[in-house]
């Protein structure tokens, strides 16, 4: 079925989290965990293309992310829509 999109309160929390992680990235641009977290947040908002792009960045910076179950699950989900 269709993904369940967050409600208004949850969207505000996701937006705040995204801004916080983006700010952290300015100080640690080579940290693979940060694009991974952004990818999960983007997927939670339903922004699948942006989420996949951040997952790709995470894998480039930290190849071990290639085996990450969340990335694999979200990629399969995006392909199915």
PDB file of C-alpha atoms in Angstrom:
ATOM      1  CA  UNK A   1       0.000   0.000   0.000  1.00  0.00           C
ATOM      2  CA  UNK A   2       0.832   3.667  -0.022  1.00  0.00           C
ATOM      3  CA  UNK A   3       3.296   4.913   2.578  1.00  0.00           C
ATOM      4  CA  UNK A   4       1.809   6.556   5.640  1.00  0.00           C
ATOM      5  CA  UNK A   5       2.912  10.171   5.558  1.00  0.00           C
ATOM      6  CA  UNK A   6       3.599  12.021   8.803  1.00  0.00           C
ATOM      7  CA  UNK A   7       1.022  14.373  10.289  1.00  0.00           C
ATOM      8  CA  UNK A   8       1.639  18.122  10.764  1.00  0.00           C
ATOM      9  CA  UNK A   9       3.278  17.815  14.193  1.00  0.00           C
ATOM     10  CA  UNK A  10       5.520  14.995  13.065  1.00  0.00           C
ATOM     11  CA  UNK A  11       6.438  16.911   9.888  1.00  0.00           C
ATOM     12  CA  UNK A  12       7.581  19.862  12.006  1.00  0.00           C
ATOM     13  CA  UNK A  13       9.758  17.555  14.093  1.00  0.00           C
ATOM     14  CA  UNK A  14      11.223  15.976  10.947  1.00  0.00           C
ATOM     15  CA  UNK A  15      11.949  19.413   9.481  1.00  0.00           C
ATOM     16  CA  UNK A  16      13.730  20.475  12.672  1.00  0.00           C
ATOM     17  CA  UNK A  17      15.744  17.249  12.689  1.00  0.00           C
ATOM     18  CA  UNK A  18      16.723  17.731   9.040  1.00  0.00           C
ATOM     19  CA  UNK A  19      17.903  21.287   9.724  1.00  0.00           C
ATOM     20  CA  UNK A  20      19.940  20.067  12.701  1.00  0.00           C
ATOM     21  CA  UNK A  21      21.648  17.301  10.741  1.00  0.00           C
ATOM     22  CA  UNK A  22      22.356  19.659   7.831  1.00  0.00           C
ATOM     23  CA  UNK A  23      24.026  22.023  10.282  1.00  0.00           C
ATOM     24  CA  UNK A  24      26.142  19.188  11.702  1.00  0.00           C
ATOM     25  CA  UNK A  25      27.215  18.261   8.171  1.00  0.00           C
ATOM     26  CA  UNK A  26      28.800  21.668   7.705  1.00  0.00           C
ATOM     27  CA  UNK A  27      31.161  20.829  10.574  1.00  0.00           C
ATOM     28  CA  UNK A  28      31.724  17.178   9.650  1.00  0.00           C
ATOM     29  CA  UNK A  29      31.328  16.823   5.862  1.00  0.00           C
ATOM     30  CA  UNK A  30      33.157  13.469   5.761  1.00  0.00           C
ATOM     31  CA  UNK A  31      31.021  11.762   8.444  1.00  0.00           C
ATOM     32  CA  UNK A  32      29.090   8.981   6.661  1.00  0.00           C
ATOM     33  CA  UNK A  33      26.529   8.735   9.462  1.00  0.00           C
ATOM     34  CA  UNK A  34      25.122  12.191   8.744  1.00  0.00           C
ATOM     35  CA  UNK A  35      23.977  11.599   5.137  1.00  0.00           C
ATOM     36  CA  UNK A  36      22.607   8.244   6.318  1.00  0.00           C
ATOM     37  CA  UNK A  37      20.517   9.992   8.985  1.00  0.00           C
ATOM     38  CA  UNK A  38      19.375  12.590   6.435  1.00  0.00           C
ATOM     39  CA  UNK A  39      18.380   9.756   4.110  1.00  0.00           C
ATOM     40  CA  UNK A  40      16.231   8.144   6.805  1.00  0.00           C
ATOM     41  CA  UNK A  41      14.608  11.486   7.620  1.00  0.00           C
ATOM     42  CA  UNK A  42      13.905  12.187   3.943  1.00  0.00           C
ATOM     43  CA  UNK A  43      12.321   8.744   3.568  1.00  0.00           C
ATOM     44  CA  UNK A  44      10.218   9.391   6.658  1.00  0.00           C
ATOM     45  CA  UNK A  45       8.915  12.548   4.923  1.00  0.00           C
ATOM     46  CA  UNK A  46       8.224  10.630   1.709  1.00  0.00           C
ATOM     47  CA  UNK A  47      11.081  12.344  -0.180  1.00  0.00           C
ATOM     48  CA  UNK A  48      12.397   9.132  -1.671  1.00  0.00           C
ATOM     49  CA  UNK A  49      14.635  10.564  -4.425  1.00  0.00           C
ATOM     50  CA  UNK A  50      16.372  12.835  -1.922  1.00  0.00           C
ATOM     51  CA  UNK A  51      16.627   9.954   0.538  1.00  0.00           C
ATOM     52  CA  UNK A  52      18.257   7.695  -2.040  1.00  0.00           C
ATOM     53  CA  UNK A  53      20.738  10.446  -2.944  1.00  0.00           C
ATOM     54  CA  UNK A  54      21.760  10.798   0.724  1.00  0.00           C
ATOM     55  CA  UNK A  55      22.062   7.023   1.089  1.00  0.00           C
ATOM     56  CA  UNK A  56      24.363   7.035  -1.957  1.00  0.00           C
ATOM     57  CA  UNK A  57      26.495   9.702  -0.240  1.00  0.00           C
ATOM     58  CA  UNK A  58      26.614   7.643   2.960  1.00  0.00           C
ATOM     59  CA  UNK A  59      27.778   4.575   1.012  1.00  0.00           C
ATOM     60  CA  UNK A  60      30.437   6.629  -0.802  1.00  0.00           C
ATOM     61  CA  UNK A  61      31.779   7.981   2.505  1.00  0.00           C
ATOM     62  CA  UNK A  62      31.346   4.715   4.423  1.00  0.00           C
ATOM     63  CA  UNK A  63      31.160   1.628   2.189  1.00  0.00           C
ATOM     64  CA  UNK A  64      29.900  -0.503   5.093  1.00  0.00           C
ATOM     65  CA  UNK A  65      26.558   1.308   4.725  1.00  0.00           C
ATOM     66  CA  UNK A  66      26.028  -0.759   1.577  1.00  0.00           C
ATOM     67  CA  UNK A  67      24.951  -3.624   3.875  1.00  0.00           C
ATOM     68  CA  UNK A  68      22.664  -1.452   6.025  1.00  0.00           C
ATOM     69  CA  UNK A  69      19.228  -3.056   6.370  1.00  0.00           C
ATOM     70  CA  UNK A  70      17.385   0.294   6.515  1.00  0.00           C
ATOM     71  CA  UNK A  71      18.984   1.463   3.251  1.00  0.00           C
ATOM     72  CA  UNK A  72      18.164  -1.824   1.546  1.00  0.00           C
ATOM     73  CA  UNK A  73      14.554  -1.799   2.800  1.00  0.00           C
ATOM     74  CA  UNK A  74      13.986   1.837   1.756  1.00  0.00           C
ATOM     75  CA  UNK A  75      15.552   1.274  -1.687  1.00  0.00           C
ATOM     76  CA  UNK A  76      13.279  -1.718  -2.303  1.00  0.00           C
ATOM     77  CA  UNK A  77      10.289   0.307  -1.114  1.00  0.00           C
ATOM     78  CA  UNK A  78      11.163   3.164  -3.489  1.00  0.00           C
ATOM     79  CA  UNK A  79      11.489   0.768  -6.426  1.00  0.00           C
ATOM     80  CA  UNK A  80       8.076  -0.716  -5.675  1.00  0.00           C
ATOM     81  CA  UNK A  81       6.238   2.600  -5.944  1.00  0.00           C
TER      82      UNK A  81
END
